Each structure stands twice: as structure tokens, then as C-alpha cells.
XYZ file of C-alpha atoms in Angstrom:
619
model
C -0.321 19.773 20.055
C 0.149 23.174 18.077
C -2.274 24.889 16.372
C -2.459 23.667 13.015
C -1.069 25.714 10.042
C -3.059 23.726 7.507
C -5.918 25.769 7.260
C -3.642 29.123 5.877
C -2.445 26.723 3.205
C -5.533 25.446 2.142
C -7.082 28.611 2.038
C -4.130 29.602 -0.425
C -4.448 26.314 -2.266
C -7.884 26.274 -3.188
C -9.410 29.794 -2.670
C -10.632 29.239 1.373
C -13.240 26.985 0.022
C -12.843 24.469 2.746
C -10.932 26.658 5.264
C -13.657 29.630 5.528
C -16.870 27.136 6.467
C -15.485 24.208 7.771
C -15.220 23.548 11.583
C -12.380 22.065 12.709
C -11.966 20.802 16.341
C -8.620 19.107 17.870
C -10.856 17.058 20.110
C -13.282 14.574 19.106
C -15.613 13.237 18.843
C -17.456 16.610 18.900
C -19.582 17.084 21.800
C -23.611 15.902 21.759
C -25.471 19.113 20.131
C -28.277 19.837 22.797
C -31.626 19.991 22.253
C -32.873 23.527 21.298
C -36.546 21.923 22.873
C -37.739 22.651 26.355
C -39.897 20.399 28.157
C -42.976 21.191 30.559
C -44.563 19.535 32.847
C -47.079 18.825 29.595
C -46.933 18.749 25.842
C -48.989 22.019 26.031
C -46.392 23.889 28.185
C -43.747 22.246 26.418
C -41.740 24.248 23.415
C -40.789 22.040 20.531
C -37.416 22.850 18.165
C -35.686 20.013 16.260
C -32.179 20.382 17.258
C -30.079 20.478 13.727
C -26.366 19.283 13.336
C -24.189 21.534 12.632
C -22.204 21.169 9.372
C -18.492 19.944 9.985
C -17.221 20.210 6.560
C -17.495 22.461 4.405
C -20.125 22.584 1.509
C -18.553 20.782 -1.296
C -16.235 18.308 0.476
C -14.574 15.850 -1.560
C -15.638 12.148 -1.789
C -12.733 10.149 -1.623
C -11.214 7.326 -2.841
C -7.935 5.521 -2.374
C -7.091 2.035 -3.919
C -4.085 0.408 -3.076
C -2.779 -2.914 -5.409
C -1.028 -5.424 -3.933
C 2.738 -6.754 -4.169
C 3.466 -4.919 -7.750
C 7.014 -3.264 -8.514
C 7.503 -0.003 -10.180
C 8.168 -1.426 -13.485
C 5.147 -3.577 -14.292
C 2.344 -1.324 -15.109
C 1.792 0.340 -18.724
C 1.081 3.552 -17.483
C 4.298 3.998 -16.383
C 6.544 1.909 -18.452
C 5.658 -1.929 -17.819
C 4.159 -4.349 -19.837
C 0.970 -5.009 -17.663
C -1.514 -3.143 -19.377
C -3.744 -0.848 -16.568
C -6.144 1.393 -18.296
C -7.760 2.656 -15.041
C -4.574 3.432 -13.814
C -4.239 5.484 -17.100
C -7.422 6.922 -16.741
C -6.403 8.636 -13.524
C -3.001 9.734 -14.508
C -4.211 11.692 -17.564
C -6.999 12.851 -15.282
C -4.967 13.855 -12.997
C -1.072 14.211 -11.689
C 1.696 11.345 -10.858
C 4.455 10.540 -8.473
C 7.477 8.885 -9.692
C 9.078 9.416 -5.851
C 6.698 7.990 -3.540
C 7.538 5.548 -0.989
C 6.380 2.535 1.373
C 7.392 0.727 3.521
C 8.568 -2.802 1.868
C 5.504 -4.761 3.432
C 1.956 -4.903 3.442
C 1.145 -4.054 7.009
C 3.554 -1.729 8.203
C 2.538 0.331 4.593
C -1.377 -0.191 5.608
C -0.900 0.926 8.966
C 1.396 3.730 7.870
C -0.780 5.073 5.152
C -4.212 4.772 7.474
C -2.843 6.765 10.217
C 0.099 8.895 8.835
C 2.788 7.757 11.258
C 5.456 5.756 10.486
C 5.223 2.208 10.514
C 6.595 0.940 13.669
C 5.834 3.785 15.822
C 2.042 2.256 14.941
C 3.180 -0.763 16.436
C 3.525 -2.476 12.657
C 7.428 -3.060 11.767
C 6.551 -6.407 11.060
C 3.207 -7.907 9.401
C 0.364 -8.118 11.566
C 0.407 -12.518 11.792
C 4.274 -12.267 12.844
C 4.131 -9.280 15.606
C 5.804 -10.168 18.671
C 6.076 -7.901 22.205
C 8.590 -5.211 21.099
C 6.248 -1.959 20.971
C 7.099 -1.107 17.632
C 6.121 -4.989 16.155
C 2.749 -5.675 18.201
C 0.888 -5.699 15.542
C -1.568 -3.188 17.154
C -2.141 0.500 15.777
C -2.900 2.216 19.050
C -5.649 4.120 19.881
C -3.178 7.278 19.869
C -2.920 6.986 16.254
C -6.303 7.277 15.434
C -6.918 6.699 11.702
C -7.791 8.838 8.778
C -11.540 6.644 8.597
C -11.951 7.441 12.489
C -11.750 11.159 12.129
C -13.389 11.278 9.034
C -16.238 9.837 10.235
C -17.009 12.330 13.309
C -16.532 14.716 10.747
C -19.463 13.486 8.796
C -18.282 11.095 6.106
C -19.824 7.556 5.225
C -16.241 5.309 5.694
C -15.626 1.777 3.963
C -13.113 -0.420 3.173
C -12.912 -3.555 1.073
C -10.609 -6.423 0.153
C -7.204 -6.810 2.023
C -7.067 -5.933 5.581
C -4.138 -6.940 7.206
C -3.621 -4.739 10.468
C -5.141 -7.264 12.980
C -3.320 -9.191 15.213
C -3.433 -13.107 14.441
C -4.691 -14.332 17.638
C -7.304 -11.400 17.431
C -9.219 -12.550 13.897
C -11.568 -15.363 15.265
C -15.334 -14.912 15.486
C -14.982 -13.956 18.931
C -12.925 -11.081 18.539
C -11.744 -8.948 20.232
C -13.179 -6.539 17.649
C -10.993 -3.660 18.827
C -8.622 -3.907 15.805
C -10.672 -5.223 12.830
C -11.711 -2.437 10.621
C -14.763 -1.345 12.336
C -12.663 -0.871 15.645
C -10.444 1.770 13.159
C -13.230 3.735 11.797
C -14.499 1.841 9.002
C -18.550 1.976 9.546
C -18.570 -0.862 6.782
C -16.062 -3.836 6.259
C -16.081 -6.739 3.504
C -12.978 -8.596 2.957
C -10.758 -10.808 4.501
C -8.609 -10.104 7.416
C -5.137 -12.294 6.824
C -2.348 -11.028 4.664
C -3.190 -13.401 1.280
C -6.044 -15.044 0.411
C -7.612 -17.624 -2.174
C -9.212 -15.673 -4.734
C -11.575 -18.410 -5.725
C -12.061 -19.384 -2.301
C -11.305 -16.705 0.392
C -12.439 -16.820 4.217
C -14.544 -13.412 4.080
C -15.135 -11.302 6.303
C -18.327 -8.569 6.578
C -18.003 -5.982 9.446
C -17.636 -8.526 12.309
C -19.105 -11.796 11.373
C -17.352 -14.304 9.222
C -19.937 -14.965 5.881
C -19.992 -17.486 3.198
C -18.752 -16.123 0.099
C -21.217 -15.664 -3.030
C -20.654 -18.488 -5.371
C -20.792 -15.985 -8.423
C -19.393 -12.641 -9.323
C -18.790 -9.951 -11.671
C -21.612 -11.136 -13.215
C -19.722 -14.466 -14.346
C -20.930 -18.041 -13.628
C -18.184 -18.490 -11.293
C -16.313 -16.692 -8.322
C -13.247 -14.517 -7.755
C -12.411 -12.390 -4.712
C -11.686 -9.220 -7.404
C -15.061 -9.111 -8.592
C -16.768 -9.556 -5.590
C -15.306 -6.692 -3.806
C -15.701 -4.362 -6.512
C -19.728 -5.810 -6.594
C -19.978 -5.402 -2.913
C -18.520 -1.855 -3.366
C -20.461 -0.809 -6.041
C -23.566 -1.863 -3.503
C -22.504 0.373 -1.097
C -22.128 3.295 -3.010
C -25.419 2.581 -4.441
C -27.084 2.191 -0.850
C -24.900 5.077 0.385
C -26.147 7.431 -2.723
C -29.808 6.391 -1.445
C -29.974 6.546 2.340
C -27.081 9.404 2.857
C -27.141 11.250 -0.687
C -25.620 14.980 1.619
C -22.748 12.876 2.952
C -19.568 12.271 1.051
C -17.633 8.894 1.542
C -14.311 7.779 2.141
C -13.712 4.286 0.171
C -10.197 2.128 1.150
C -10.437 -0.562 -2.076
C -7.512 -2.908 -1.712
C -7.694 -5.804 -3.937
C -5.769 -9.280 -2.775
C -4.117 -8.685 -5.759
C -1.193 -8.911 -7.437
C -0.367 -11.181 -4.168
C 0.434 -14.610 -4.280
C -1.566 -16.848 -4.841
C -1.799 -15.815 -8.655
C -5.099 -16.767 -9.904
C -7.027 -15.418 -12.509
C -9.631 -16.646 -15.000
C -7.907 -17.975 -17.800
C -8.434 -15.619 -20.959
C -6.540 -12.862 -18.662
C -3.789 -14.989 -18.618
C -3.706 -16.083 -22.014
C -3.796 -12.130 -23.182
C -0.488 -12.332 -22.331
C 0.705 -15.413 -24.308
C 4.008 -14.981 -25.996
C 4.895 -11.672 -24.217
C 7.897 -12.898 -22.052
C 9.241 -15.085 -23.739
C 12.616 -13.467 -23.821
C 12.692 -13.657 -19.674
C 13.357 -11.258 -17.358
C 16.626 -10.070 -17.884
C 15.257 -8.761 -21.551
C 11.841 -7.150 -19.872
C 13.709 -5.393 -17.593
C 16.036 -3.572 -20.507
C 12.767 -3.352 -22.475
C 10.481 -1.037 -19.541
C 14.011 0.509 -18.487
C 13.634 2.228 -22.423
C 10.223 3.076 -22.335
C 10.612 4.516 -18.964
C 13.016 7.086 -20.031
C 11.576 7.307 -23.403
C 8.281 8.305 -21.507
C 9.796 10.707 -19.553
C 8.821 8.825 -15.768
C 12.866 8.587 -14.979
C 15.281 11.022 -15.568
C 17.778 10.483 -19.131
C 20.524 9.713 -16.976
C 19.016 6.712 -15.075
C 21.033 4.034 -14.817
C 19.829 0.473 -15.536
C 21.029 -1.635 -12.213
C 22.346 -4.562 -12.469
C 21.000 -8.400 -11.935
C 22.133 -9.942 -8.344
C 24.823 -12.370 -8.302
C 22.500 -14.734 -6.169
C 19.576 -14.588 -8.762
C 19.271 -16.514 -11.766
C 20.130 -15.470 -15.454
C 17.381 -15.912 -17.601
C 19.494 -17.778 -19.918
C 20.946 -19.995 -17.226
C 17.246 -21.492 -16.852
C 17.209 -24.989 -18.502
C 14.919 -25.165 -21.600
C 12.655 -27.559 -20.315
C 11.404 -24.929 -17.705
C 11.194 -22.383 -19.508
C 7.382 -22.936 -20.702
C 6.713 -23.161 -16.746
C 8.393 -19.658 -16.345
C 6.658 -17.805 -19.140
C 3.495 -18.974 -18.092
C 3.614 -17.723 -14.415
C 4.275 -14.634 -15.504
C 1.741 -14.663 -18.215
C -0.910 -15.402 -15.178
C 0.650 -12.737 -12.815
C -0.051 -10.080 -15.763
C -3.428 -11.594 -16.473
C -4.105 -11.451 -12.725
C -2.562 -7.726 -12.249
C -4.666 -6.500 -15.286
C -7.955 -8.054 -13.944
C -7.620 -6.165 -10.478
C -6.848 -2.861 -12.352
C -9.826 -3.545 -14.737
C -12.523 -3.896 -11.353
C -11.195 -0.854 -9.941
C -12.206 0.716 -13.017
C -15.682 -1.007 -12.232
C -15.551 1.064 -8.915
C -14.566 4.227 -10.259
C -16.974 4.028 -13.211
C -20.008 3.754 -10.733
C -18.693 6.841 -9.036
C -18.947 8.755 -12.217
C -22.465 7.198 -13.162
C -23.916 8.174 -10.290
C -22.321 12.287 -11.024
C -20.086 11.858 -8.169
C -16.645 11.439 -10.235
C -15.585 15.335 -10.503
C -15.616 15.948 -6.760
C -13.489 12.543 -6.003
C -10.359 12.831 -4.486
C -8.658 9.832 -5.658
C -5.510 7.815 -4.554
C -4.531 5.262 -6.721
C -1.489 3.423 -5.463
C 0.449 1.135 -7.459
C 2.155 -0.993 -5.003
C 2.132 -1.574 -1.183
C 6.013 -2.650 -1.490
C 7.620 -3.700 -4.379
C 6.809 -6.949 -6.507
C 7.270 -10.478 -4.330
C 10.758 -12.280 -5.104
C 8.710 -14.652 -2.841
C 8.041 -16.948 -5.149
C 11.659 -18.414 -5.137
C 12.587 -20.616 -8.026
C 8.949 -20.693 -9.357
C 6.150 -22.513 -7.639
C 2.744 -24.431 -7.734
C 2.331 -23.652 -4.183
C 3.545 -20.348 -2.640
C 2.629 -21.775 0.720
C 6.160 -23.722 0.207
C 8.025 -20.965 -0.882
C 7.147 -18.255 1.608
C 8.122 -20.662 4.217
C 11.756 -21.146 2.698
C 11.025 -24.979 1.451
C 13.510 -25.792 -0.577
C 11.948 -27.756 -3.699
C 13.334 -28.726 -7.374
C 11.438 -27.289 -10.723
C 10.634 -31.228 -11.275
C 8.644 -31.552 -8.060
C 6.662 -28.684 -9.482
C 5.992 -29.882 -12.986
C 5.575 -33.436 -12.200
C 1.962 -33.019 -10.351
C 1.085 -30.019 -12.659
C 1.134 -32.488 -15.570
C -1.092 -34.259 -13.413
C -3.178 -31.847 -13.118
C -3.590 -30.835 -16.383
C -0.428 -28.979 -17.810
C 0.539 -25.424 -18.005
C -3.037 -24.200 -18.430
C -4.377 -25.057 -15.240
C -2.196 -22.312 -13.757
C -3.819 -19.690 -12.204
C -6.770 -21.601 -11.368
C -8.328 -23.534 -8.496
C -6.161 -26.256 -8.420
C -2.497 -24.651 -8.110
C -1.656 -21.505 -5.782
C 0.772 -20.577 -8.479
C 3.396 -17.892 -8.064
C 6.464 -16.623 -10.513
C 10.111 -16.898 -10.340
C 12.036 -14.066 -8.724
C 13.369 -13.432 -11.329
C 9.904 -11.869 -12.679
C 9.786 -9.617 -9.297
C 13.205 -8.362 -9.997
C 11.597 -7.297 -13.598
C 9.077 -5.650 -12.303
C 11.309 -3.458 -9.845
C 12.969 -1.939 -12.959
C 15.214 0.117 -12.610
C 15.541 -0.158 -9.022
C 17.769 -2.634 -6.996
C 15.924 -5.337 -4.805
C 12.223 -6.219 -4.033
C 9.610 -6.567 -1.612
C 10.817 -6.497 2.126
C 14.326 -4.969 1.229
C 13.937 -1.294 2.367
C 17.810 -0.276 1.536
C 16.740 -0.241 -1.983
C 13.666 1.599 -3.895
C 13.052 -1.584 -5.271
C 11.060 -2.415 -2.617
C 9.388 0.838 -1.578
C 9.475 3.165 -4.952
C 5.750 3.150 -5.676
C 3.773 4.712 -8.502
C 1.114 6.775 -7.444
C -1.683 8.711 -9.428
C -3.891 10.991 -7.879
C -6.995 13.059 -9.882
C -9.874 15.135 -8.587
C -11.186 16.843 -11.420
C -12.787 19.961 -9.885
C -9.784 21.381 -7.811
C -6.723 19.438 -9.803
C -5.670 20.181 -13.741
C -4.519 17.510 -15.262
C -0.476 18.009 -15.967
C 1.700 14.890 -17.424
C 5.101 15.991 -15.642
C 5.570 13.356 -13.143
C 5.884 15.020 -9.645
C 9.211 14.311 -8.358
C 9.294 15.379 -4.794
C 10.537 12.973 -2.197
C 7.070 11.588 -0.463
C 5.785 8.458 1.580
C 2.697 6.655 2.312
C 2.194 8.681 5.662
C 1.891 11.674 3.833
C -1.652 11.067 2.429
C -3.784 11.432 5.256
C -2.152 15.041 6.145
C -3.091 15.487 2.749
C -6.557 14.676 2.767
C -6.655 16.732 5.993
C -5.148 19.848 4.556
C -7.590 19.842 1.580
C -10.340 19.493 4.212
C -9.729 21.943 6.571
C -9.422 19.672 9.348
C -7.280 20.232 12.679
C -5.279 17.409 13.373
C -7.136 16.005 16.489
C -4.876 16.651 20.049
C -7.608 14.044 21.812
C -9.772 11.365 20.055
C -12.342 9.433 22.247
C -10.279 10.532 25.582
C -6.826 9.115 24.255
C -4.075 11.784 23.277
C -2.802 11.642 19.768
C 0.778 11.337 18.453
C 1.899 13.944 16.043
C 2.304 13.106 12.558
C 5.323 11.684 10.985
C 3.543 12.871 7.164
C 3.568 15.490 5.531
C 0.548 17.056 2.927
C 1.375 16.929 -0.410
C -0.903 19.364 -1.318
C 1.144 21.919 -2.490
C 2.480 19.580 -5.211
C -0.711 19.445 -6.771
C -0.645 23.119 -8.658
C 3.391 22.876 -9.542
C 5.328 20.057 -11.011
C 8.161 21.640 -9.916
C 7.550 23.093 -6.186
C 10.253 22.473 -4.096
C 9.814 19.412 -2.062
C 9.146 19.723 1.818
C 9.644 16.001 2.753
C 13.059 16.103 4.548
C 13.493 13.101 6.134
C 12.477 9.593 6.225
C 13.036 6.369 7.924
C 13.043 2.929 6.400
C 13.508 -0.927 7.813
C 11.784 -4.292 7.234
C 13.940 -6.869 8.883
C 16.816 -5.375 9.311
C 16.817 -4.129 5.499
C 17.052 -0.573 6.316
C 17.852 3.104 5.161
C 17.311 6.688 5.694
C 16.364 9.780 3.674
C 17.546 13.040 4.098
C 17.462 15.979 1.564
C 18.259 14.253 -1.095
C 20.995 11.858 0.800
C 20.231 7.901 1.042
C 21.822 5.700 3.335
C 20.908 1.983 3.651
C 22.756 -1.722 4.670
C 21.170 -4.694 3.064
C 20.775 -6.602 6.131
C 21.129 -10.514 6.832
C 18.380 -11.826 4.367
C 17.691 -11.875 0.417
C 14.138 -12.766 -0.046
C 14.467 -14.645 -3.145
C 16.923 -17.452 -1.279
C 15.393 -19.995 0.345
C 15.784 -21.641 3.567
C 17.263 -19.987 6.858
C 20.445 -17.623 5.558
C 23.741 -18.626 6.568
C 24.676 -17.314 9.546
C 21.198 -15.182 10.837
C 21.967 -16.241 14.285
C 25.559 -14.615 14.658
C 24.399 -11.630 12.865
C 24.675 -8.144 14.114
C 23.592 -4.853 12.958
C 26.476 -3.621 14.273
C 28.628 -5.473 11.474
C 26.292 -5.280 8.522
C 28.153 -2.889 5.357
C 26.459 0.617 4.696
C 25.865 1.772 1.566
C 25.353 6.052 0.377
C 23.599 7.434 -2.699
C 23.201 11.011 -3.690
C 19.625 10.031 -4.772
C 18.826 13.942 -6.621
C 21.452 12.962 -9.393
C 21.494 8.876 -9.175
C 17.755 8.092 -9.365
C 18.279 4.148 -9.236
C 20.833 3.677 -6.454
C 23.288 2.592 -9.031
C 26.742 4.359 -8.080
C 27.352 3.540 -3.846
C 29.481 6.922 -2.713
C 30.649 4.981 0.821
C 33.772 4.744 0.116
C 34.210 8.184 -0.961
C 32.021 9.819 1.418
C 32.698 7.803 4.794
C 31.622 10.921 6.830
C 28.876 11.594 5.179
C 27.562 8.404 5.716
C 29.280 8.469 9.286
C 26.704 10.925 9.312
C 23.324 9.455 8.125
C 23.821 5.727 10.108
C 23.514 8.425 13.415
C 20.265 9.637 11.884
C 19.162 6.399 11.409
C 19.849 5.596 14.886
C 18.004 8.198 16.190
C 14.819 7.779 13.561
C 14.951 4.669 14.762
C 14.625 5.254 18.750
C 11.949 8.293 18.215
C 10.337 5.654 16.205
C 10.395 2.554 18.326
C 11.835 0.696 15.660
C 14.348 -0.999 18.165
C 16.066 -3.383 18.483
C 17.103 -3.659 14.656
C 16.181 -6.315 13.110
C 13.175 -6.878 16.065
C 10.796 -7.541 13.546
C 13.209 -11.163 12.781
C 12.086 -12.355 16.329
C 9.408 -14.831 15.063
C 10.263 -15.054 11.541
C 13.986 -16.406 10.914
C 16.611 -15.499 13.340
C 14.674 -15.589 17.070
C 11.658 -17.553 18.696
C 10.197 -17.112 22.045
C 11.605 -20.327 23.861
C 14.729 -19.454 22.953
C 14.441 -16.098 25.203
């Protein structure tokens, strides 16, 4: 590996705090410091020194912070446009700067495992999510050991590393009580782990998880006489900065806080929920016109954004029949509650930071959206289970046993594993085109992101627009540090980094961007970024239809329709330039090609091997 230049542009960035005391190394972990003792043959003869670390950071090193939410589009939060109010997420915007052009991938794991290691997703091994990963090197489900993570380094260099809530980068066959404990989050770095290990989880009744023993969950939290998995990471968080301001009060930490939610199942306490009463009942068609105008009135897309349109294959508001209507409005009405509640415990977290004084030297990432909202839901359900597994089921076979159960108010409870309409999802991606787990459109990797840290960052309400990704934060983090990218960690040879810091954003709204390129497929629903160029094809699947798509098994990349946008002056995707510029996009389906063989994201579509189109005895 070449000698860093990160340490010039630090130094330029924020005065050589970091870059003139700091010791970076580009192999760890660093050597044993020896003794500065030396024995005799007795005590007497003996000399006695205490051997002292030396200091690998510099004096002043940033605590940091970065919480991810789960499964929400770019139009849903208030902070930037939506109708789900997030006052932490405000907090941090008007403390700090935004992003109104960052990306991820459009699925949990491969954005986890891209944004912990700052690689793309499937040259981690993670173009699919961790339960479905099959043998193709870029779908194992494994982050190797030559992608060591941001925790992992940080560590050796001194920090106190945790993470809490969703995990999600461990291969299925690898997450029983007998390990291997290679992959869980300890295995990556993390000295301290509480959470749950599968993609989704109960939030009144999760399987958790505590470093590497399964644990019974408390049976209260938040201070409440009854449980939810929100509170209780945010409690068990709140513990460990407590503990970690007692027993290591020198060190700073690194915290990963990733909530369950907004993921299905939607469950929330009921008064969140019923906060919302009343507020969709127009549907989704009219929410999306109504965040499209605050958007632009706010300033967070450009004047000449164009509103995209409603897919053919998804249902008009209107064209939902009246009797289901009440069954609609309400899962969205829990889905707000439920997004609101996770924003309001990350506040909890963030609040103890700044009781205990720590708040003005916290680096903070908070980022709304690990892909874009869920169309997963299909039609509507009481049972996501159903619906994620492309069960076809009628509106009546859902409101028959809810009745049962006690009506619309029972939803988002213990007794239903609700989730909305996909309609909703589409809503939130405003003013984008698709949702989670299509790539080819922002709709399903455009992700809000705020970022503060009060002592080195002024506060500045022009949204940053520079192209930028997931795996750009931890060369980020590692520029504002000082740190040399490691060549060698623990004897295994690293892979570069496919990121990018975005540090030089921080001082200058409008600094030119650096980020030049950028690879994207889930599933075959693919694209590519280049200076200011996007080329994607839609691939064989739309995740709000149910059941196996028509014709997945004679389907080819090779056939599927490109589409081009000149993203700089068409923000939304909204005006395709194929036709008109066939070599152009000639052009950027050979760069795909080839981001897709450095990045071992082949065969196309290999991540559909144990999902919808392949399975192994058919090999």
C-alpha cells in the first residue's frame, strides 16, 4: 500500500491537531512495548521502571458516534421534508452539516458491511444479506479478515468500541451459541456487543444477544412497565457509557447504535402511533406531493426537481376500496409512531453524551436510512413474515383475524407483526423512483445523513451536495484522526479502500466533490456513477409484487433495458437520456462491467441464487 496522503490534509483541515502528535502505523496491532525494568538475579539487584504506553492518538481525539435507522426512505423524516417528526435528527443537523447526496447500498447488510469497513459491498463478501449468502465470493456473507473494520483499528489505536441493536453481518449457519465467533461483532472489533444478530427482530420480544452468549431479555425498559427492543438498547448504551466514563475516563469511544427500527415488524407502544392519527388520511399519492413541496420549499432539493411519477404496477391511492382504507391509514400511523420512537432514544443516547461533558468533542454520524423505505410489505399486512416471502394473501384474510384480535388498535403491538402497504414506502422515497433493494434508482439508496462535532465543525444549513456513499465514512473518521490506513492487520494484508473522506466537505458547502465513481447492484437492480453520469437497468424483480416474477428463470442480464440520467441537472432520475445518448450509455454499462469484476460482484444477479431465481439442487 502507498503512503497515505491523509495526514497533509488533515493537518490543513484542522490546524495539524491530530496529524502533528498522533502515531500512525500501517501495521497492527502495534508491537508489545517492552519493559523499561531489568531483572537481577534478586529484587535488590533488580532495577524497577513501569513501562508506559505510548499515546496513539493524539490529545483531544474525537469520541464518536454513528447511528444508523433502519429501512426509512428519503422522504419520511421532518428534518428534511417528511412528515415523521425526528427532533434528534434536527438537533444534529442544526448542530452540524447535511448530505442530501449520500448513498447505500439498497440492503441492510451489504450497507453494514460497506459502511464498517469502507469497501464496497460485495468485494466484503456482502452483495446479498448475510441469512441468504451463497458460495460466490462476493455473496458469502463473510467480511474477510482483509477488510478489517473501522472498530478493529480503532481499537489498537486506543478507543473503547461498541455496538448495539441490529447486527446483521453474520452468516446464518454461524449465529448459534456455539459459534464460530469469528464473525459476530466481537470477532470485528467491537470489545462490547448487545443486540440481536438476524436481519429483523420482535421488538417486544427479540432473541438478544450480549457479546457471545445468547441472554434473556429484561422484561422492562425505558423506564416503562413493559419492554421494547428501542429502549433497551439505548438503556444498555447509556450503561456503557456510564461504566466506560468510570473505568476508562482518558479513552474516547467509538459507539455503532443501530436501532431494529423502522424495520418490519412495526411495533410501537400505542400513544406513538396514535400521535399520528388523522395525518394520512389522504394516502400516499397526496403525501408524496405534500414532502415533494416542502422539500424544495426547504431548500434540501434543487427548484427544478422533478416529482416522479407512481409505478404502473403499484396501487393508486384512490383505487383502494373504502373499506380498507382505515387498515391503510393506520399502518402507516404505527410506522410513524414507530420511526419517531427510535429517533426519540437516540436522542436518549446522545443526551447522556452531553451530560456527562462529552458532547462537543463527538464526532457524530447520524444516518437516516440503510436503503430506502421497505415496499416489502406488499398489499398491507398483519404478518410481514407472509409478505417478505411473496405469499400472496387478500386484505380480508388480514382484517378478518385482526377484528379478532381486537380491531385496528391492536396494531403495532404484541399480537400482529404489522407492516404498511407499498404504497407508504413509495411515499417515503419522495422524490425518488423505487425502494428498498432497487439500486437503479435513488429511491433505494439516496440517504439523508447529518453529521455534527461541535468543536472542529460550524454549523452551516446548506445541504452538502457532493456525490458520497456509505464507504466513505470510515476514510473519514481516519483522515480526521491521523491514522494510516493499515497495509497488515493481525498478519493478514488489507485491501485498499473503495471510500473516500469526506472531510473536506465539512468547511465548504460548495467544495468540489472528489467522489468519481461508484458501483451499485442488489439483485440484479443495478447502476453506476460517474461524474455526474448515472446508468442503471431495473432488473427482473419489483419488490412490492408478490410471488416469483414472471419469467426469473429465462432472465438474462444480457437482455435487461438500460436506462441514463445526467444526475447534476435531473436530481430525481426523472428524464431517461438512453435513447438520445446510446453511446454514452454504450459507455457506462462497460464501466459497470468492469466495477463489477474489480468488485467481485459477478455473476449479475448472483446474489438471486438462494432467493428467487436459483437453488443449490438445481446446480
Amino acid at each position: 500500500m502507498k503512503p497515505s496522503k491523509l495526514l497533509p490534509t488533515i493537518s490543513l483541515l484542522l490546524g495539524g491537531l491530530f496529524a502533528s502528535t498522533g502515531v500512525a502505523q500501517e501495521i497492527l496491532p502495534f508491537p508489545p512495548v517492552p519493559s523499561g525494568s531489568q531483572a537481577g538475579v534478586t529484587i535488590e539487584s533488580s532495577t524497577y521502571k513501569k513501562r508506559v504506553e505510548p499515546r496513539r492518538l493524539a490529545e483531544g481525539a474525537p469520541n464518536i458516534l454513528v447511528i444508523l435507522i433502519d429501512d426509512v426512505g428519503p422522504g419520511t423524516s421532518s428534518t428534511y421534508g417528511g412528515e415523521i417528526e425526528t427532533p434528534n435528527l434536527d438537533r444534529i443537523a442544526r448542530a452540524g452539516i447535511s448530505y442530501n447526496r449520500f448513498h447505500s447500498t439498497a440492503m441492510c447488510s451489504p450497507t453494514r458491511a460497506a459502511l464498517l469497513t469502507g469497501r464496497n459491498h460485495t468485494r466484503v463478501g456482502n452483495g446479498q444479506i448475510a441469512a441468504l449468502a451463497n458460495d460466490f465470493d462476493g455473496f458469502s456473507g463473510i467480511i474477510p479478515k482483509s477488510s478489517t473494520t473501522m472498530a478493529e483499528v480503532l481499537k489498537d489505536y486506543g478507543y473503547n468500541t461498541s455496538a448495539f441493536g441490529k447486527w446483521h453481518n453474520t452468516p446464518e449457519e454461524q449465529i448459534t451459541s456455539k459459534g464460530p465467533f469469528d464473525y459476530w461483532p466481537t470477532g470485528y472489533g467491537f470489545e462490547y456487543f448487545y443486540g440481536f444478530l438476524a436481519g429483523e427482530a420482535s421488538q417486544y420480544e427479540p432473541t438478544m444477544v450480549r457479546n457471545t452468549s445468547y441472554v434473556e431479555r429484561p422484561h422492562t425498559s425505558g423506564g416503562h412497565n413493559y419492554y421494547h427492543l428501542s429502549e433497551d438498547i439505548a438503556d444498555d448504551a447509556i450503561h456503557w457509557l456510564r461504566e466506560q466514563k468510570a473505568y476508562a475516563p482518558d479513552k474516547p469511544f467509538f459507539m455503532y447504535w443501530a436501532p431494529g427500527a423502522s424495520h418490519g415488524p412495526h411495533q410501537v407502544p400505542k400513544e406513538w402511533a396514535d400521535k399520528y392519527k388523522g395525518k394520512f388520511d389522504d394516502g400516499w399519492d397526496t403525501y408524496r406531493e405534500r414532502a415533494f413541496a416542502r422539500q424544495k420549499a426547504m431548500g434540501w432539493i434543487p427548484q427544478n426537481t422533478q416529482l416522479t411519477p407512481r409505478p404502473a404496477s403499484m396501487a393508486a391511492w384512490d383505487s383502494i376500496p373504502e373499506n380498507e382504507k382505515p387498515f391503510q391509514r393506520r399502518l402507516m400511523e404505527v410506522f410513524a409512531g414507530f420511526t419517531e420512537h427510535a429517533d426519540y432514544h437516540a436522542g436518549r443516547v446522545i443526551a447522556e453524551i452531553e451530560k456527562q461533558g462529552k458532547l462537543d468533542n463527538t464526532l457524530i454520524f447520524y444516518i437516516w436510512g440503510d436503503n430506502g423505505s421497505s415496499s416489502e410489505g406488499l398489499y398491507g399486512t398483519i404478518s410481514e413474515q407472509l409478505a417478505q416471502n411473496g405469499i400472496q394473501t387478500k386484505i380480508s384474510q388480514h382484517l378478518a383475524p385482526l377484528a379478532d384480535l381486537g380491531g385496528l388498535d391492536v396494531l403495532g403491538g404484541a399480537k400482529t407483526d404489522n407492516m404498511y402497504h407499498a404504497g407508504w414506502a413509495w411515499a417515503g422515497s419522495t422524490p425518488y423512483q423505487g425502494t428498498k433493494l432497487q439500486s437503479a434508482y435513488f429511491g433505494g439508496t439516496r440517504q439523508p445523513m447529518a453529521i455534527s462535532w461541535p468543536k472542529r465543525i460550524k454549523p452551516d444549513a446548506e445541504p452538502r451536495a457532493q456525490f458520497h456513499h456509505v464507504n466513505d465514512i470510515v476514510p473519514t473518521v481516519y483522515e480526521i484522526l491521523g491514522i494510516q490506513p493499515p497495509s497488515v492487520v493481525n498478519g493478514v494484508e488489507q485491501d485498499p479502500f473503495d471510500g473516500i473522506s469526506m472531510a473536506y466537505t465539512f468547511g465548504d458547502a460548495k467544495a468540489k466533490g472528489q467522489k468519481s465513481t461508484q458501483f451499485f447492484d442488489i439483485m440484479a437492480s443495478r447502476g453506476v456513477y460517474q461524474n455526474g453520469w448515472f446508468a442503471s437497468a431495473r432488473g427482473p424483480r419489483e419488490p412490492w409484487v408478490g410471488g416469483i416474477p414472471p419469467g426469473i428463470r429465462e432472465w438474462s442480464p444480457l437482455t435487461d433495458t438500460w436506462e441514463l440520467y445526467y444526475i447534476d441537472e435531473d436530481w430525481s432520475q426523472a428524464n431517461n437520456l438512453a435513447v438520445t445518448k446510446p453511446k454514452k450509455l454504450e459507455e457506462m454499462k462497460s464501466l459497470f462491467l468492469t466495477e463489477s469484476a474489480k468488485n467481485k460482484n459477478l455473476p449479475i444477479g448472483g446474489g438471486l441464487w438462494s432467493t428467487v431465481l436459483y437453488h443449490p439442487e438445481d446446480a
